[in-house]
Amino acid sequence: MNLPEAVVEVSGLHVAFGPAGSAVEVVRGVDFSVGRGEAVGLVGESGSGKSMTALGIMRLLPRGSRVAAGSVRLNGCSLHGLSDREMSSVRGRDISMIFQDPLTSLNPAFTIGRQLTDAIRTHQAIGRNAALDRAAELLALVGIAGPRARLAAYPHEFSGGMRQRVAIAIAVACQPKLLIADEPTTALDVTVQAQVVELLALLREELGIAILFISHNLDLVAEICDRVMVMYAGEIVEANSVHALFRNPRHPYTQQLLRCIPRLSDGRGELPTIPGAPPRFGARPDSCAFAPRCDYVHERCWHTAPPVRADAGSRVACWLASP
């Protein structure tokens, strides 16, 4: 699998809570890249470390947490070597993020126009009128009718789907190189989810933006992404092209996730689930973290962490995939 030129490269990323010596790691040694114009999915159960990975890239981690090790490089330049002021100029201009809840990600006290023009003028030396023109263009780009008139509206005057469109418009206002979409459809109904995914695909095609799409919804990932990474207990346990992973999942956790996707042909029986629960952070074993929930567990799974086997652009961390 030939990968496009990398826009962002994440190497050995560890995110931890608490002081050194008693820290609890919630992201453990994550490695991946996203190429120019590429969409890469990051999937897994709630609490697997997906959002903390994104916040570690953005350097927006909550108080009490920190990047304990690893590096993030954007177009070959390290982000963790930047000062807070330098990183602030990178956010919005080079890397943007769409958050889960479109209601709380917008400021209810300011108009949509004010929030868009602030995002534009923070990174571009243009006047207010030019910024308003650009803001109206962005609203039109994300499919909001009557964009000039809607600049004077407040977030509460928009539906959930329209608020998410505004959040996307703000995120792409300066045409960043990388757009991180963190569960951007969680609070939306199924119809609006499809519209948001279609919009992201359109923006990717028209603007050439690389996308890291974080979700627990595998169907949405299959719609928009070229590659997908599966995360469990803070680690990426499998990565492959979308087609290959859906056709031939190699890690038992990936197989279980795909089995849990509801289908119309399933009838009215109980929805399939994965028995058990992920290990608590801080109580994660040094052996295979998925062993207590795995259908194929055997003796060495309980004692030794599986090696990562990589070949032809894919990788998997499971003893079953080892020779």
PDB file of C-alpha atoms in Angstrom:
ATOM      1  CA  MET A   1       0.000   0.000   0.000  1.00  0.00           C
ATOM      2  CA  ASN A   2       1.583   3.262  -1.170  1.00  0.00           C
ATOM      3  CA  LEU A   3       0.948   6.022   1.358  1.00  0.00           C
ATOM      4  CA  PRO A   4       0.808   9.722   0.407  1.00  0.00           C
ATOM      5  CA  GLU A   5       3.359  12.216   1.718  1.00  0.00           C
ATOM      6  CA  ALA A   6       2.852  12.564   5.479  1.00  0.00           C
ATOM      7  CA  VAL A   7       1.333  15.786   6.795  1.00  0.00           C
ATOM      8  CA  VAL A   8       1.490  14.693  10.435  1.00  0.00           C
ATOM      9  CA  GLU A   9       3.647  11.969  11.972  1.00  0.00           C
ATOM     10  CA  VAL A  10       2.996  10.713  15.502  1.00  0.00           C
ATOM     11  CA  SER A  11       5.790   8.613  17.001  1.00  0.00           C
ATOM     12  CA  GLY A  12       5.771   6.792  20.331  1.00  0.00           C
ATOM     13  CA  LEU A  13       3.133   9.060  21.866  1.00  0.00           C
ATOM     14  CA  HIS A  14       2.466   8.498  25.567  1.00  0.00           C
ATOM     15  CA  VAL A  15      -0.103  10.552  27.483  1.00  0.00           C
ATOM     16  CA  ALA A  16      -0.198  10.272  31.273  1.00  0.00           C
ATOM     17  CA  PHE A  17      -2.121  11.589  34.273  1.00  0.00           C
ATOM     18  CA  GLY A  18      -0.428  12.303  37.582  1.00  0.00           C
ATOM     19  CA  PRO A  19       3.146  13.000  38.695  1.00  0.00           C
ATOM     20  CA  ALA A  20       6.140  11.087  37.387  1.00  0.00           C
ATOM     21  CA  GLY A  21       6.662   7.886  39.358  1.00  0.00           C
ATOM     22  CA  SER A  22       2.953   7.329  39.968  1.00  0.00           C
ATOM     23  CA  ALA A  23       1.583   8.396  36.589  1.00  0.00           C
ATOM     24  CA  VAL A  24      -1.246   6.533  34.885  1.00  0.00           C
ATOM     25  CA  GLU A  25      -0.799   6.195  31.131  1.00  0.00           C
ATOM     26  CA  VAL A  26      -3.939   6.538  29.004  1.00  0.00           C
ATOM     27  CA  VAL A  27      -2.107   6.508  25.662  1.00  0.00           C
ATOM     28  CA  ARG A  28       0.791   4.090  25.282  1.00  0.00           C
ATOM     29  CA  GLY A  29       3.275   4.278  22.420  1.00  0.00           C
ATOM     30  CA  VAL A  30       0.980   5.346  19.600  1.00  0.00           C
ATOM     31  CA  ASP A  31       2.525   5.575  16.107  1.00  0.00           C
ATOM     32  CA  PHE A  32       0.790   6.686  12.919  1.00  0.00           C
ATOM     33  CA  SER A  33       0.837   9.207  10.098  1.00  0.00           C
ATOM     34  CA  VAL A  34      -1.789  10.976   7.999  1.00  0.00           C
ATOM     35  CA  GLY A  35      -0.910  11.844   4.420  1.00  0.00           C
ATOM     36  CA  ARG A  36      -1.806  14.882   2.357  1.00  0.00           C
ATOM     37  CA  GLY A  37      -5.454  14.652   1.251  1.00  0.00           C
ATOM     38  CA  GLU A  38      -5.903  11.377   3.135  1.00  0.00           C
ATOM     39  CA  ALA A  39      -8.614  10.448   5.656  1.00  0.00           C
ATOM     40  CA  VAL A  40      -7.558   8.077   8.438  1.00  0.00           C
ATOM     41  CA  GLY A  41      -9.987   6.677  10.984  1.00  0.00           C
ATOM     42  CA  LEU A  42      -9.248   6.046  14.665  1.00  0.00           C
ATOM     43  CA  VAL A  43     -11.842   3.729  16.212  1.00  0.00           C
ATOM     44  CA  GLY A  44     -12.453   1.940  19.482  1.00  0.00           C
ATOM     45  CA  GLU A  45     -14.745   1.796  22.489  1.00  0.00           C
ATOM     46  CA  SER A  46     -15.337   4.826  24.699  1.00  0.00           C
ATOM     47  CA  GLY A  47     -12.351   5.299  26.995  1.00  0.00           C
ATOM     48  CA  SER A  48      -9.862   3.633  24.663  1.00  0.00           C
ATOM     49  CA  GLY A  49      -7.718   6.777  24.396  1.00  0.00           C
ATOM     50  CA  LYS A  50      -8.884   8.187  21.051  1.00  0.00           C
ATOM     51  CA  SER A  51      -9.718  11.702  22.222  1.00  0.00           C
ATOM     52  CA  MET A  52      -6.654  11.879  24.465  1.00  0.00           C
ATOM     53  CA  THR A  53      -4.523  11.051  21.430  1.00  0.00           C
ATOM     54  CA  ALA A  54      -6.113  13.952  19.540  1.00  0.00           C
ATOM     55  CA  LEU A  55      -5.708  16.357  22.460  1.00  0.00           C
ATOM     56  CA  GLY A  56      -2.082  15.263  22.813  1.00  0.00           C
ATOM     57  CA  ILE A  57      -1.473  16.181  19.167  1.00  0.00           C
ATOM     58  CA  MET A  58      -3.153  19.564  19.667  1.00  0.00           C
ATOM     59  CA  ARG A  59      -1.466  20.153  23.040  1.00  0.00           C
ATOM     60  CA  LEU A  60      -4.865  20.780  24.583  1.00  0.00           C
ATOM     61  CA  LEU A  61      -4.706  18.104  27.273  1.00  0.00           C
ATOM     62  CA  PRO A  62      -6.798  18.601  30.427  1.00  0.00           C
ATOM     63  CA  ARG A  63      -5.169  19.781  33.631  1.00  0.00           C
ATOM     64  CA  GLY A  64      -3.221  17.052  35.378  1.00  0.00           C
ATOM     65  CA  SER A  65      -2.283  15.255  32.159  1.00  0.00           C
ATOM     66  CA  ARG A  66       0.732  15.630  29.903  1.00  0.00           C
ATOM     67  CA  VAL A  67       2.582  14.137  26.963  1.00  0.00           C
ATOM     68  CA  ALA A  68       5.000  11.854  28.800  1.00  0.00           C
ATOM     69  CA  ALA A  69       6.964  10.716  25.746  1.00  0.00           C
ATOM     70  CA  GLY A  70       6.970  10.693  21.981  1.00  0.00           C
ATOM     71  CA  SER A  71       6.803  13.305  19.260  1.00  0.00           C
ATOM     72  CA  VAL A  72       4.356  14.917  16.843  1.00  0.00           C
ATOM     73  CA  ARG A  73       5.734  16.358  13.620  1.00  0.00           C
ATOM     74  CA  LEU A  74       3.805  18.538  11.195  1.00  0.00           C
ATOM     75  CA  ASN A  75       5.406  18.703   7.753  1.00  0.00           C
ATOM     76  CA  GLY A  76       8.625  17.535   9.384  1.00  0.00           C
ATOM     77  CA  CYS A  77       8.644  20.140  12.197  1.00  0.00           C
ATOM     78  CA  SER A  78       8.216  19.062  15.823  1.00  0.00           C
ATOM     79  CA  LEU A  79       5.191  20.546  17.592  1.00  0.00           C
ATOM     80  CA  HIS A  80       6.386  19.658  21.068  1.00  0.00           C
ATOM     81  CA  GLY A  81       9.405  21.906  20.653  1.00  0.00           C
ATOM     82  CA  LEU A  82       7.171  24.968  20.191  1.00  0.00           C
ATOM     83  CA  SER A  83       6.351  27.468  22.904  1.00  0.00           C
ATOM     84  CA  ASP A  84       2.716  27.899  23.997  1.00  0.00           C
ATOM     85  CA  ARG A  85       2.478  31.083  21.946  1.00  0.00           C
ATOM     86  CA  GLU A  86       3.914  29.405  18.851  1.00  0.00           C
ATOM     87  CA  MET A  87       1.544  26.466  19.297  1.00  0.00           C
ATOM     88  CA  SER A  88      -1.418  28.844  19.531  1.00  0.00           C
ATOM     89  CA  SER A  89      -0.557  30.178  16.102  1.00  0.00           C
ATOM     90  CA  VAL A  90      -0.410  26.613  14.728  1.00  0.00           C
ATOM     91  CA  ARG A  91      -3.908  25.752  16.008  1.00  0.00           C
ATOM     92  CA  GLY A  92      -6.511  26.903  13.528  1.00  0.00           C
ATOM     93  CA  ARG A  93      -3.939  27.781  10.895  1.00  0.00           C
ATOM     94  CA  ASP A  94      -2.161  24.442  10.390  1.00  0.00           C
ATOM     95  CA  ILE A  95      -4.180  22.029  12.549  1.00  0.00           C
ATOM     96  CA  SER A  96      -7.848  22.411  13.449  1.00  0.00           C
ATOM     97  CA  MET A  97     -10.207  20.278  15.492  1.00  0.00           C
ATOM     98  CA  ILE A  98     -13.945  19.639  15.409  1.00  0.00           C
ATOM     99  CA  PHE A  99     -15.201  18.640  18.848  1.00  0.00           C
ATOM    100  CA  GLN A 100     -17.919  16.176  19.798  1.00  0.00           C
ATOM    101  CA  ASP A 101     -20.690  18.512  20.946  1.00  0.00           C
ATOM    102  CA  PRO A 102     -21.578  21.299  18.481  1.00  0.00           C
ATOM    103  CA  LEU A 103     -23.528  23.175  21.180  1.00  0.00           C
ATOM    104  CA  THR A 104     -20.697  23.516  23.688  1.00  0.00           C
ATOM    105  CA  SER A 105     -17.982  24.071  21.070  1.00  0.00           C
ATOM    106  CA  LEU A 106     -19.583  27.390  20.047  1.00  0.00           C
ATOM    107  CA  ASN A 107     -19.753  30.448  22.326  1.00  0.00           C
ATOM    108  CA  PRO A 108     -23.432  31.216  23.037  1.00  0.00           C
ATOM    109  CA  ALA A 109     -22.634  34.887  23.776  1.00  0.00           C
ATOM    110  CA  PHE A 110     -21.309  35.749  20.299  1.00  0.00           C
ATOM    111  CA  THR A 111     -22.876  35.688  16.870  1.00  0.00           C
ATOM    112  CA  ILE A 112     -21.860  33.118  14.292  1.00  0.00           C
ATOM    113  CA  GLY A 113     -20.283  35.926  12.249  1.00  0.00           C
ATOM    114  CA  ARG A 114     -18.191  37.111  15.196  1.00  0.00           C
ATOM    115  CA  GLN A 115     -16.887  33.617  15.881  1.00  0.00           C
ATOM    116  CA  LEU A 116     -16.031  33.000  12.236  1.00  0.00           C
ATOM    117  CA  THR A 117     -14.328  36.354  11.697  1.00  0.00           C
ATOM    118  CA  ASP A 118     -12.336  35.949  14.933  1.00  0.00           C
ATOM    119  CA  ALA A 119     -11.028  32.601  13.656  1.00  0.00           C
ATOM    120  CA  ILE A 120     -10.121  34.150  10.306  1.00  0.00           C
ATOM    121  CA  ARG A 121      -8.508  37.370  11.581  1.00  0.00           C
ATOM    122  CA  THR A 122      -6.474  35.549  14.231  1.00  0.00           C
ATOM    123  CA  HIS A 123      -4.379  33.993  11.471  1.00  0.00           C
ATOM    124  CA  GLN A 124      -4.885  36.266   8.466  1.00  0.00           C
ATOM    125  CA  ALA A 125      -4.119  39.984   8.151  1.00  0.00           C
ATOM    126  CA  ILE A 126      -7.402  41.097   6.594  1.00  0.00           C
ATOM    127  CA  GLY A 127      -9.986  43.765   7.457  1.00  0.00           C
ATOM    128  CA  ARG A 128     -13.358  43.204   9.078  1.00  0.00           C
ATOM    129  CA  ASN A 129     -15.398  43.526   5.877  1.00  0.00           C
ATOM    130  CA  ALA A 130     -13.158  41.092   4.014  1.00  0.00           C
ATOM    131  CA  ALA A 131     -13.396  38.688   6.954  1.00  0.00           C
ATOM    132  CA  LEU A 132     -17.213  38.919   6.861  1.00  0.00           C
ATOM    133  CA  ASP A 133     -17.176  38.156   3.137  1.00  0.00           C
ATOM    134  CA  ARG A 134     -14.965  35.145   3.801  1.00  0.00           C
ATOM    135  CA  ALA A 135     -17.243  34.045   6.682  1.00  0.00           C
ATOM    136  CA  ALA A 136     -20.285  34.127   4.387  1.00  0.00           C
ATOM    137  CA  GLU A 137     -18.370  32.076   1.800  1.00  0.00           C
ATOM    138  CA  LEU A 138     -17.553  29.496   4.471  1.00  0.00           C
ATOM    139  CA  LEU A 139     -21.187  29.190   5.564  1.00  0.00           C
ATOM    140  CA  ALA A 140     -22.163  28.682   1.930  1.00  0.00           C
ATOM    141  CA  LEU A 141     -19.380  26.086   1.568  1.00  0.00           C
ATOM    142  CA  VAL A 142     -20.786  24.014   4.459  1.00  0.00           C
ATOM    143  CA  GLY A 143     -24.315  24.208   3.047  1.00  0.00           C
ATOM    144  CA  ILE A 144     -26.041  26.861   5.165  1.00  0.00           C
ATOM    145  CA  ALA A 145     -28.686  28.748   3.161  1.00  0.00           C
ATOM    146  CA  GLY A 146     -28.751  32.566   3.240  1.00  0.00           C
ATOM    147  CA  PRO A 147     -25.206  32.718   4.626  1.00  0.00           C
ATOM    148  CA  ARG A 148     -24.886  36.518   4.768  1.00  0.00           C
ATOM    149  CA  ALA A 149     -28.049  36.885   6.874  1.00  0.00           C
ATOM    150  CA  ARG A 150     -27.116  33.969   9.169  1.00  0.00           C
ATOM    151  CA  LEU A 151     -23.887  35.678  10.237  1.00  0.00           C
ATOM    152  CA  ALA A 152     -25.966  37.770  12.654  1.00  0.00           C
ATOM    153  CA  ALA A 153     -27.553  34.706  14.273  1.00  0.00           C
ATOM    154  CA  TYR A 154     -26.525  33.147  17.595  1.00  0.00           C
ATOM    155  CA  PRO A 155     -25.780  29.428  18.098  1.00  0.00           C
ATOM    156  CA  HIS A 156     -29.111  28.759  19.880  1.00  0.00           C
ATOM    157  CA  GLU A 157     -30.913  29.826  16.694  1.00  0.00           C
ATOM    158  CA  PHE A 158     -29.369  26.908  14.778  1.00  0.00           C
ATOM    159  CA  SER A 159     -30.270  23.223  14.870  1.00  0.00           C
ATOM    160  CA  GLY A 160     -27.696  20.689  16.071  1.00  0.00           C
ATOM    161  CA  GLY A 161     -26.737  19.780  12.511  1.00  0.00           C
ATOM    162  CA  MET A 162     -26.356  23.437  11.511  1.00  0.00           C
ATOM    163  CA  ARG A 163     -24.238  24.153  14.592  1.00  0.00           C
ATOM    164  CA  GLN A 164     -21.933  21.319  13.603  1.00  0.00           C
ATOM    165  CA  ARG A 165     -21.697  22.789  10.097  1.00  0.00           C
ATOM    166  CA  VAL A 166     -20.692  26.111  11.652  1.00  0.00           C
ATOM    167  CA  ALA A 167     -18.074  24.346  13.784  1.00  0.00           C
ATOM    168  CA  ILE A 168     -16.685  22.736  10.624  1.00  0.00           C
ATOM    169  CA  ALA A 169     -16.664  26.128   8.857  1.00  0.00           C
ATOM    170  CA  ILE A 170     -14.632  27.612  11.731  1.00  0.00           C
ATOM    171  CA  ALA A 171     -12.246  24.644  11.667  1.00  0.00           C
ATOM    172  CA  VAL A 172     -11.514  24.969   7.927  1.00  0.00           C
ATOM    173  CA  ALA A 173     -11.565  28.806   7.843  1.00  0.00           C
ATOM    174  CA  CYS A 174      -7.803  29.037   7.299  1.00  0.00           C
ATOM    175  CA  GLN A 175      -7.524  25.837   5.240  1.00  0.00           C
ATOM    176  CA  PRO A 176      -5.447  23.847   7.760  1.00  0.00           C
ATOM    177  CA  LYS A 177      -3.190  21.047   6.649  1.00  0.00           C
ATOM    178  CA  LEU A 178      -4.786  18.614   9.129  1.00  0.00           C
ATOM    179  CA  LEU A 179      -8.365  18.494  10.411  1.00  0.00           C
ATOM    180  CA  ILE A 180      -9.038  16.359  13.487  1.00  0.00           C
ATOM    181  CA  ALA A 181     -12.719  15.406  13.692  1.00  0.00           C
ATOM    182  CA  ASP A 182     -13.361  14.002  17.180  1.00  0.00           C
ATOM    183  CA  GLU A 183     -16.706  12.155  17.137  1.00  0.00           C
ATOM    184  CA  PRO A 184     -18.227  14.980  15.055  1.00  0.00           C
ATOM    185  CA  THR A 185     -21.579  13.208  14.637  1.00  0.00           C
ATOM    186  CA  THR A 186     -22.171  11.878  18.186  1.00  0.00           C
ATOM    187  CA  ALA A 187     -24.980  14.291  19.135  1.00  0.00           C
ATOM    188  CA  LEU A 188     -26.704  14.169  15.736  1.00  0.00           C
ATOM    189  CA  ASP A 189     -29.440  11.983  14.289  1.00  0.00           C
ATOM    190  CA  VAL A 190     -28.650   9.430  11.586  1.00  0.00           C
ATOM    191  CA  THR A 191     -29.711  11.610   8.651  1.00  0.00           C
ATOM    192  CA  VAL A 192     -27.616  14.572   9.811  1.00  0.00           C
ATOM    193  CA  GLN A 193     -24.676  12.250  10.529  1.00  0.00           C
ATOM    194  CA  ALA A 194     -24.666  11.205   6.879  1.00  0.00           C
ATOM    195  CA  GLN A 195     -24.803  14.855   5.789  1.00  0.00           C
ATOM    196  CA  VAL A 196     -21.828  15.795   8.000  1.00  0.00           C
ATOM    197  CA  VAL A 197     -19.752  12.868   6.699  1.00  0.00           C
ATOM    198  CA  GLU A 198     -20.630  13.833   3.117  1.00  0.00           C
ATOM    199  CA  LEU A 199     -19.592  17.413   3.876  1.00  0.00           C
ATOM    200  CA  LEU A 200     -16.224  16.331   5.300  1.00  0.00           C
ATOM    201  CA  ALA A 201     -15.578  14.212   2.219  1.00  0.00           C
ATOM    202  CA  LEU A 202     -16.413  17.187  -0.001  1.00  0.00           C
ATOM    203  CA  LEU A 203     -14.095  19.536   1.926  1.00  0.00           C
ATOM    204  CA  ARG A 204     -11.319  16.975   1.765  1.00  0.00           C
ATOM    205  CA  GLU A 205     -11.707  16.770  -2.018  1.00  0.00           C
ATOM    206  CA  GLU A 206     -12.046  20.519  -2.629  1.00  0.00           C
ATOM    207  CA  LEU A 207      -9.460  21.805  -0.119  1.00  0.00           C
ATOM    208  CA  GLY A 208      -7.023  18.862  -0.032  1.00  0.00           C
ATOM    209  CA  ILE A 209      -7.152  18.710   3.777  1.00  0.00           C
ATOM    210  CA  ALA A 210      -5.851  15.623   5.590  1.00  0.00           C
ATOM    211  CA  ILE A 211      -8.414  14.271   8.079  1.00  0.00           C
ATOM    212  CA  LEU A 212      -8.018  12.258  11.278  1.00  0.00           C
ATOM    213  CA  PHE A 213     -11.569  10.968  11.847  1.00  0.00           C
ATOM    214  CA  ILE A 214     -12.165   9.709  15.397  1.00  0.00           C
ATOM    215  CA  SER A 215     -15.271   7.617  15.950  1.00  0.00           C
ATOM    216  CA  HIS A 216     -16.783   4.518  17.509  1.00  0.00           C
ATOM    217  CA  ASN A 217     -19.067   4.203  14.470  1.00  0.00           C
ATOM    218  CA  LEU A 218     -17.386   1.844  12.017  1.00  0.00           C
ATOM    219  CA  ASP A 219     -19.984   2.416   9.307  1.00  0.00           C
ATOM    220  CA  LEU A 220     -19.163   6.136   9.200  1.00  0.00           C
ATOM    221  CA  VAL A 221     -15.441   5.367   9.105  1.00  0.00           C
ATOM    222  CA  ALA A 222     -16.013   3.072   6.126  1.00  0.00           C
ATOM    223  CA  GLU A 223     -17.788   5.922   4.311  1.00  0.00           C
ATOM    224  CA  ILE A 224     -15.059   8.553   4.606  1.00  0.00           C
ATOM    225  CA  CYS A 225     -11.693   6.957   5.405  1.00  0.00           C
ATOM    226  CA  ASP A 226      -8.912   5.390   3.346  1.00  0.00           C
ATOM    227  CA  ARG A 227      -7.219   3.699   6.289  1.00  0.00           C
ATOM    228  CA  VAL A 228      -8.378   2.821   9.789  1.00  0.00           C
ATOM    229  CA  MET A 229      -6.613   2.248  13.113  1.00  0.00           C
ATOM    230  CA  VAL A 230      -8.212   0.258  15.924  1.00  0.00           C
ATOM    231  CA  MET A 231      -7.402   1.407  19.453  1.00  0.00           C
ATOM    232  CA  TYR A 232      -7.767  -0.610  22.646  1.00  0.00           C
ATOM    233  CA  ALA A 233      -6.633   0.338  26.167  1.00  0.00           C
ATOM    234  CA  GLY A 234      -4.497   3.211  24.892  1.00  0.00           C
ATOM    235  CA  GLU A 235      -2.721   1.279  22.130  1.00  0.00           C
ATOM    236  CA  ILE A 236      -3.290   0.766  18.416  1.00  0.00           C
ATOM    237  CA  VAL A 237      -3.837  -2.987  18.068  1.00  0.00           C
ATOM    238  CA  GLU A 238      -4.536  -3.099  14.318  1.00  0.00           C
ATOM    239  CA  ALA A 239      -4.183  -0.785  11.311  1.00  0.00           C
ATOM    240  CA  ASN A 240      -4.952  -1.384   7.663  1.00  0.00           C
ATOM    241  CA  SER A 241      -6.764   0.002   4.659  1.00  0.00           C
ATOM    242  CA  VAL A 242     -10.516   0.253   5.235  1.00  0.00           C
ATOM    243  CA  HIS A 243     -11.289  -2.393   2.606  1.00  0.00           C
ATOM    244  CA  ALA A 244      -8.717  -4.872   3.908  1.00  0.00           C
ATOM    245  CA  LEU A 245      -9.658  -4.411   7.563  1.00  0.00           C
ATOM    246  CA  PHE A 246     -13.385  -4.841   6.961  1.00  0.00           C
ATOM    247  CA  ARG A 247     -12.806  -7.825   4.671  1.00  0.00           C
ATOM    248  CA  ASN A 248     -10.226  -9.607   6.802  1.00  0.00           C
ATOM    249  CA  PRO A 249      -9.882  -8.302  10.390  1.00  0.00           C
ATOM    250  CA  ARG A 250      -6.900  -9.947  12.025  1.00  0.00           C
ATOM    251  CA  HIS A 251      -7.143  -8.862  15.662  1.00  0.00           C
ATOM    252  CA  PRO A 252      -9.855 -10.538  17.789  1.00  0.00           C
ATOM    253  CA  TYR A 253     -10.922  -7.122  19.128  1.00  0.00           C
ATOM    254  CA  THR A 254     -11.446  -5.808  15.587  1.00  0.00           C
ATOM    255  CA  GLN A 255     -13.444  -8.938  14.764  1.00  0.00           C
ATOM    256  CA  GLN A 256     -15.645  -8.357  17.818  1.00  0.00           C
ATOM    257  CA  LEU A 257     -16.180  -4.686  16.944  1.00  0.00           C
ATOM    258  CA  LEU A 258     -17.284  -5.563  13.421  1.00  0.00           C
ATOM    259  CA  ARG A 259     -19.579  -8.252  14.789  1.00  0.00           C
ATOM    260  CA  CYS A 260     -21.322  -5.622  16.933  1.00  0.00           C
ATOM    261  CA  ILE A 261     -22.419  -3.507  13.949  1.00  0.00           C
ATOM    262  CA  PRO A 262     -26.234  -3.889  13.830  1.00  0.00           C
ATOM    263  CA  ARG A 263     -27.682  -5.206  10.571  1.00  0.00           C
ATOM    264  CA  LEU A 264     -31.265  -5.267   9.320  1.00  0.00           C
ATOM    265  CA  SER A 265     -30.876  -8.989   8.699  1.00  0.00           C
ATOM    266  CA  ASP A 266     -30.205  -9.602  12.414  1.00  0.00           C
ATOM    267  CA  GLY A 267     -33.950  -9.627  13.224  1.00  0.00           C
ATOM    268  CA  ARG A 268     -35.236  -8.628  16.648  1.00  0.00           C
ATOM    269  CA  GLY A 269     -32.830 -10.549  18.817  1.00  0.00           C
ATOM    270  CA  GLU A 270     -30.393  -8.998  21.268  1.00  0.00           C
ATOM    271  CA  LEU A 271     -27.681  -6.802  19.789  1.00  0.00           C
ATOM    272  CA  PRO A 272     -24.260  -8.488  19.938  1.00  0.00           C
ATOM    273  CA  THR A 273     -21.848  -7.136  22.550  1.00  0.00           C
ATOM    274  CA  ILE A 274     -18.256  -7.740  23.613  1.00  0.00           C
ATOM    275  CA  PRO A 275     -18.295  -9.491  27.005  1.00  0.00           C
ATOM    276  CA  GLY A 276     -16.412  -7.871  29.860  1.00  0.00           C
ATOM    277  CA  ALA A 277     -14.846  -4.422  29.986  1.00  0.00           C
ATOM    278  CA  PRO A 278     -11.505  -2.828  29.082  1.00  0.00           C
ATOM    279  CA  PRO A 279      -8.872  -2.784  31.837  1.00  0.00           C
ATOM    280  CA  ARG A 280      -8.852   0.217  34.146  1.00  0.00           C
ATOM    281  CA  PHE A 281      -6.077   2.654  33.378  1.00  0.00           C
ATOM    282  CA  GLY A 282      -3.504   2.136  36.065  1.00  0.00           C
ATOM    283  CA  ALA A 283      -4.376  -1.565  36.262  1.00  0.00           C
ATOM    284  CA  ARG A 284      -3.440  -2.394  32.700  1.00  0.00           C
ATOM    285  CA  PRO A 285      -1.319  -5.577  32.476  1.00  0.00           C
ATOM    286  CA  ASP A 286       2.028  -5.780  30.691  1.00  0.00           C
ATOM    287  CA  SER A 287       0.665  -8.788  28.800  1.00  0.00           C
ATOM    288  CA  CYS A 288      -2.146  -8.636  26.209  1.00  0.00           C
ATOM    289  CA  ALA A 289      -4.760  -6.172  27.490  1.00  0.00           C
ATOM    290  CA  PHE A 290      -7.543  -7.874  25.512  1.00  0.00           C
ATOM    291  CA  ALA A 291      -6.845 -11.365  26.871  1.00  0.00           C
ATOM    292  CA  PRO A 292      -9.714 -11.415  29.444  1.00  0.00           C
ATOM    293  CA  ARG A 293     -12.261 -10.712  26.674  1.00  0.00           C
ATOM    294  CA  CYS A 294     -10.725 -12.704  23.817  1.00  0.00           C
ATOM    295  CA  ASP A 295     -12.335 -15.788  22.255  1.00  0.00           C
ATOM    296  CA  TYR A 296      -8.923 -17.165  21.244  1.00  0.00           C
ATOM    297  CA  VAL A 297      -6.860 -16.489  24.366  1.00  0.00           C
ATOM    298  CA  HIS A 298      -4.114 -18.986  25.192  1.00  0.00           C
ATOM    299  CA  GLU A 299      -1.412 -19.305  27.810  1.00  0.00           C
ATOM    300  CA  ARG A 300       1.240 -16.896  26.524  1.00  0.00           C
ATOM    301  CA  CYS A 301      -1.376 -14.119  26.075  1.00  0.00           C
ATOM    302  CA  TRP A 302      -1.594 -13.875  29.872  1.00  0.00           C
ATOM    303  CA  HIS A 303       2.147 -13.460  30.352  1.00  0.00           C
ATOM    304  CA  THR A 304       3.693 -11.580  27.434  1.00  0.00           C
ATOM    305  CA  ALA A 305       2.569  -8.629  25.325  1.00  0.00           C
ATOM    306  CA  PRO A 306       2.171  -9.654  21.683  1.00  0.00           C
ATOM    307  CA  PRO A 307       4.694  -8.332  19.163  1.00  0.00           C
ATOM    308  CA  VAL A 308       3.567  -5.898  16.488  1.00  0.00           C
ATOM    309  CA  ARG A 309       3.679  -7.507  13.080  1.00  0.00           C
ATOM    310  CA  ALA A 310       3.841  -5.019  10.179  1.00  0.00           C
ATOM    311  CA  ASP A 311       3.720  -5.816   6.478  1.00  0.00           C
ATOM    312  CA  ALA A 312       2.516  -4.108   3.279  1.00  0.00           C
ATOM    313  CA  GLY A 313       1.161  -1.032   5.068  1.00  0.00           C
ATOM    314  CA  SER A 314      -0.763  -2.979   7.719  1.00  0.00           C
ATOM    315  CA  ARG A 315       0.057  -3.900  11.281  1.00  0.00           C
ATOM    316  CA  VAL A 316      -1.447  -5.976  14.048  1.00  0.00           C
ATOM    317  CA  ALA A 317      -0.479  -6.710  17.662  1.00  0.00           C
ATOM    318  CA  CYS A 318      -1.683 -10.232  18.342  1.00  0.00           C
ATOM    319  CA  TRP A 319      -0.048 -13.598  18.893  1.00  0.00           C
ATOM    320  CA  LEU A 320      -2.439 -15.130  16.371  1.00  0.00           C
ATOM    321  CA  ALA A 321      -0.906 -13.000  13.620  1.00  0.00           C
ATOM    322  CA  SER A 322       2.653 -14.059  14.472  1.00  0.00           C
ATOM    323  CA  PRO A 323       4.392 -16.830  12.543  1.00  0.00           C
TER     324      PRO A 323
END
